[in-house]
Amino acid sequence: MSFELPKLAYSHEALEPHIDSRTMEIHHGKHHAGYTNNLNNAIKGTSMEGLSIEEILSKLDMNNMAIRNNGGGFFNHSLFWNVMSPGGGGVPSGDLMTAINDSFGNFEEFKLAFSKAAGTRFGSGWAWLCVHPGGKLEVCSTANQDNPLMQGIGCGGYPVLGLDVWEHAYYLNYQNRRPDYVSEFFNVINWEAVSASFNKKK
Ligand code: MN3
């Protein structure tokens, strides 16, 4: 069994003007497809073949850069498409909002912490909102295609929201203005999907 590039639940242009159609087309169709193919090639014939992507990320030898980079790339982008939607934005509700208030004080403080994590990640990487068993939330960031499920990454819990801050995610529309891209991301966050993941993993 090999991994397959997940289909988008919306069209390439659906997230405009916040995320442009051409970026979505290349990001999903080229970058994510590349990580998927390279992951399949990297695990072929190894003990990782047949494991779930979560198992691969938590068990991999961090010196194996092919599985680390492409396994991370496969999982991270699959999560990323799922936490965005054309009708997104606003604020979460229910238990997730309660947990945000408990962990950060209020939604604005969470937004500041997440935006700072995304803005201060030097070079390529991701910003995350993770949930720990019991429901405690944490904001952190990782380099390259690393992911909170990997061991010893300094960023723990299960990632329920992730933002790609590689230049390929925003350069066509925002050039060097990463803070503008981060700010616009909040207009497309699919809080229902984030809540569903939170409720499953808390
Ligand atoms: Mn990317």
Short mmCIF file of C-alpha atoms and ligand atoms in Angstrom, two decimals:
data_model
loop_
_atom_site.label_atom_id
_atom_site.label_comp_id
_atom_site.label_asym_id
_atom_site.label_seq_id
_atom_site.Cartn_x
_atom_site.Cartn_y
_atom_site.Cartn_z
CA MET A 1 0.00 0.00 0.00
CA SER A 2 1.41 3.35 -0.91
CA PHE A 3 0.42 6.88 0.01
CA GLU A 4 -1.73 8.89 -2.37
CA LEU A 5 -1.93 12.62 -2.88
CA PRO A 6 -5.21 13.62 -1.15
CA LYS A 7 -7.75 15.43 -3.28
CA LEU A 8 -8.58 19.02 -2.31
CA ALA A 9 -12.08 19.54 -0.91
CA TYR A 10 -12.29 22.85 -2.81
CA SER A 11 -11.11 24.30 -6.12
CA HIS A 12 -7.71 25.94 -6.60
CA GLU A 13 -9.27 29.41 -6.75
CA ALA A 14 -11.64 28.88 -3.81
CA LEU A 15 -9.34 30.50 -1.24
CA GLU A 16 -8.78 33.70 -3.23
CA PRO A 17 -7.99 36.49 -2.55
CA HIS A 18 -6.25 35.17 0.56
CA ILE A 19 -4.39 32.37 -1.20
CA ASP A 20 -4.15 32.58 -4.98
CA SER A 21 -5.14 29.91 -7.47
CA ARG A 22 -1.70 29.52 -9.10
CA THR A 23 -0.03 28.99 -5.73
CA MET A 24 -2.60 26.32 -4.81
CA GLU A 25 -2.14 24.59 -8.17
CA ILE A 26 1.65 24.36 -7.84
CA HIS A 27 1.67 23.77 -4.09
CA HIS A 28 -0.77 20.85 -4.19
CA GLY A 29 -0.12 19.49 -7.67
CA LYS A 30 3.69 19.77 -7.68
CA HIS A 31 5.11 20.19 -4.17
CA HIS A 32 2.73 17.90 -2.28
CA ALA A 33 2.70 15.39 -5.13
CA GLY A 34 6.51 15.37 -5.01
CA TYR A 35 6.63 14.68 -1.28
CA THR A 36 4.09 11.87 -1.74
CA ASN A 37 6.05 10.14 -4.52
CA ASN A 38 9.36 10.57 -2.74
CA LEU A 39 7.90 9.19 0.51
CA ASN A 40 6.65 6.09 -1.29
CA ASN A 41 10.08 5.57 -2.84
CA ALA A 42 11.86 6.16 0.49
CA ILE A 43 9.84 3.58 2.47
CA LYS A 44 9.66 0.93 -0.25
CA GLY A 45 11.12 -2.33 1.03
CA THR A 46 11.82 -0.91 4.51
CA SER A 47 10.20 -1.67 7.88
CA MET A 48 8.21 1.58 7.46
CA GLU A 49 6.24 0.23 4.51
CA GLY A 50 2.62 -0.42 5.50
CA LEU A 51 2.67 1.80 8.61
CA SER A 52 0.35 4.79 8.99
CA ILE A 53 1.92 8.19 8.36
CA GLU A 54 1.58 9.02 12.09
CA GLU A 55 3.49 5.84 12.97
CA ILE A 56 6.19 6.62 10.42
CA LEU A 57 6.69 10.16 11.78
CA SER A 58 6.87 9.03 15.42
CA LYS A 59 9.16 6.04 14.77
CA LEU A 60 11.51 7.20 12.04
CA ASP A 61 15.28 7.49 12.41
CA MET A 62 15.75 11.28 12.34
CA ASN A 63 19.01 10.75 10.42
CA ASN A 64 17.02 9.29 7.54
CA MET A 65 16.48 12.59 5.71
CA ALA A 66 14.48 11.09 2.83
CA ILE A 67 11.76 9.71 5.12
CA ARG A 68 11.99 12.68 7.52
CA ASN A 69 11.58 15.33 4.81
CA ASN A 70 9.08 13.55 2.60
CA GLY A 71 7.06 11.92 5.39
CA GLY A 72 6.79 15.31 7.07
CA GLY A 73 5.95 16.95 3.75
CA PHE A 74 3.23 14.41 3.04
CA PHE A 75 1.57 14.71 6.46
CA ASN A 76 2.01 18.48 6.88
CA HIS A 77 0.40 19.38 3.56
CA SER A 78 -2.44 16.87 4.02
CA LEU A 79 -3.24 18.61 7.31
CA PHE A 80 -2.79 22.09 5.79
CA TRP A 81 -5.42 21.63 3.03
CA ASN A 82 -7.84 20.23 5.59
CA VAL A 83 -7.62 23.18 7.99
CA MET A 84 -8.56 25.71 5.28
CA SER A 85 -11.86 26.30 3.53
CA PRO A 86 -13.45 29.04 1.42
CA GLY A 87 -16.05 29.67 4.12
CA GLY A 88 -13.43 29.78 6.85
CA GLY A 89 -12.23 32.42 9.24
CA GLY A 90 -13.89 33.80 12.33
CA VAL A 91 -13.26 32.18 15.67
CA PRO A 92 -13.68 28.63 16.94
CA SER A 93 -16.49 27.59 19.27
CA GLY A 94 -17.22 24.89 21.80
CA ASP A 95 -14.53 22.95 23.63
CA LEU A 96 -11.75 24.21 21.36
CA MET A 97 -12.53 27.84 22.21
CA THR A 98 -12.64 26.95 25.91
CA ALA A 99 -9.23 25.26 25.60
CA ILE A 100 -7.80 28.30 23.75
CA ASN A 101 -9.04 30.57 26.53
CA ASP A 102 -7.60 28.24 29.18
CA SER A 103 -4.23 27.87 27.45
CA PHE A 104 -3.64 31.40 26.09
CA GLY A 105 -6.00 33.74 27.98
CA ASN A 106 -8.17 34.59 24.97
CA PHE A 107 -8.38 34.17 21.19
CA GLU A 108 -6.39 37.33 20.44
CA GLU A 109 -3.51 36.13 22.61
CA PHE A 110 -3.55 32.79 20.79
CA LYS A 111 -3.54 34.60 17.44
CA LEU A 112 -0.56 36.69 18.52
CA ALA A 113 1.39 33.64 19.69
CA PHE A 114 0.63 31.68 16.51
CA SER A 115 1.47 34.64 14.25
CA LYS A 116 4.73 35.16 16.13
CA ALA A 117 5.65 31.49 15.74
CA ALA A 118 4.95 31.75 12.00
CA GLY A 119 6.70 35.09 11.59
CA THR A 120 9.86 34.27 13.51
CA ARG A 121 10.52 30.84 12.00
CA PHE A 122 13.77 31.62 10.13
CA GLY A 123 13.81 30.19 6.62
CA SER A 124 11.42 27.38 5.78
CA GLY A 125 9.11 25.64 8.21
CA TRP A 126 5.72 25.46 9.86
CA ALA A 127 3.77 27.03 12.73
CA TRP A 128 1.58 24.69 14.78
CA LEU A 129 -1.23 24.55 17.28
CA CYS A 130 -0.93 21.22 19.12
CA VAL A 131 -3.10 19.51 21.69
CA HIS A 132 -1.72 17.44 24.55
CA PRO A 133 -3.67 14.62 26.24
CA GLY A 134 -6.10 16.36 28.60
CA GLY A 135 -6.71 19.22 26.19
CA LYS A 136 -3.82 21.60 26.95
CA LEU A 137 -2.83 23.55 23.82
CA GLU A 138 0.63 24.60 22.70
CA VAL A 139 1.88 26.87 19.91
CA CYS A 140 5.27 26.09 18.39
CA SER A 141 7.13 25.98 15.11
CA THR A 142 9.37 23.49 13.32
CA ALA A 143 11.99 23.82 10.57
CA ASN A 144 11.71 22.45 7.04
CA GLN A 145 9.15 19.58 6.95
CA ASP A 146 9.62 18.56 10.57
CA ASN A 147 6.50 17.91 12.55
CA PRO A 148 5.44 17.73 16.22
CA LEU A 149 4.88 13.97 15.94
CA MET A 150 8.61 13.46 15.38
CA GLN A 151 10.80 12.66 18.38
CA GLY A 152 12.96 15.31 20.03
CA ILE A 153 11.72 18.14 17.87
CA GLY A 154 11.05 20.52 20.79
CA CYS A 155 7.41 20.85 19.82
CA GLY A 156 4.96 18.29 21.12
CA GLY A 157 1.39 17.09 21.21
CA TYR A 158 -0.82 16.33 18.22
CA PRO A 159 -0.91 19.07 15.54
CA VAL A 160 -4.49 20.26 14.94
CA LEU A 161 -3.64 23.44 13.00
CA GLY A 162 -0.60 24.05 10.83
CA LEU A 163 0.60 26.90 8.64
CA ASP A 164 3.18 26.41 5.90
CA VAL A 165 5.64 29.33 5.94
CA TRP A 166 7.90 28.08 3.16
CA GLU A 167 8.24 30.77 0.49
CA HIS A 168 6.57 28.42 -2.04
CA ALA A 169 3.38 28.81 0.03
CA TYR A 170 3.07 32.57 -0.46
CA TYR A 171 5.76 34.12 -2.66
CA LEU A 172 3.70 34.53 -5.88
CA ASN A 173 1.08 36.63 -4.11
CA TYR A 174 2.92 38.15 -1.15
CA GLN A 175 6.62 38.10 -2.19
CA ASN A 176 8.62 38.81 1.00
CA ARG A 177 5.57 39.91 3.04
CA ARG A 178 5.18 36.81 5.19
CA PRO A 179 3.33 38.71 7.96
CA ASP A 180 0.59 39.66 5.47
CA TYR A 181 0.23 36.01 4.41
CA VAL A 182 0.03 34.89 8.04
CA SER A 183 -2.61 37.50 8.78
CA GLU A 184 -4.66 36.47 5.70
CA PHE A 185 -4.47 32.81 6.70
CA PHE A 186 -6.82 33.59 9.58
CA ASN A 187 -9.53 34.40 6.99
CA VAL A 188 -9.52 30.86 5.63
CA ILE A 189 -9.04 28.71 8.75
CA ASN A 190 -11.62 25.92 8.85
CA TRP A 191 -12.29 25.95 12.60
CA GLU A 192 -14.80 23.11 12.29
CA ALA A 193 -12.05 20.83 10.96
CA VAL A 194 -9.62 22.03 13.65
CA SER A 195 -12.27 21.41 16.34
CA ALA A 196 -12.99 17.92 15.00
CA SER A 197 -9.30 17.04 15.20
CA PHE A 198 -9.01 18.63 18.66
CA ASN A 199 -12.01 16.67 19.97
CA LYS A 200 -10.52 13.43 18.67
CA LYS A 201 -7.03 13.97 20.11
CA LYS A 202 -7.63 15.83 23.39
MN MN3 B 1 4.52 23.64 1.29
#
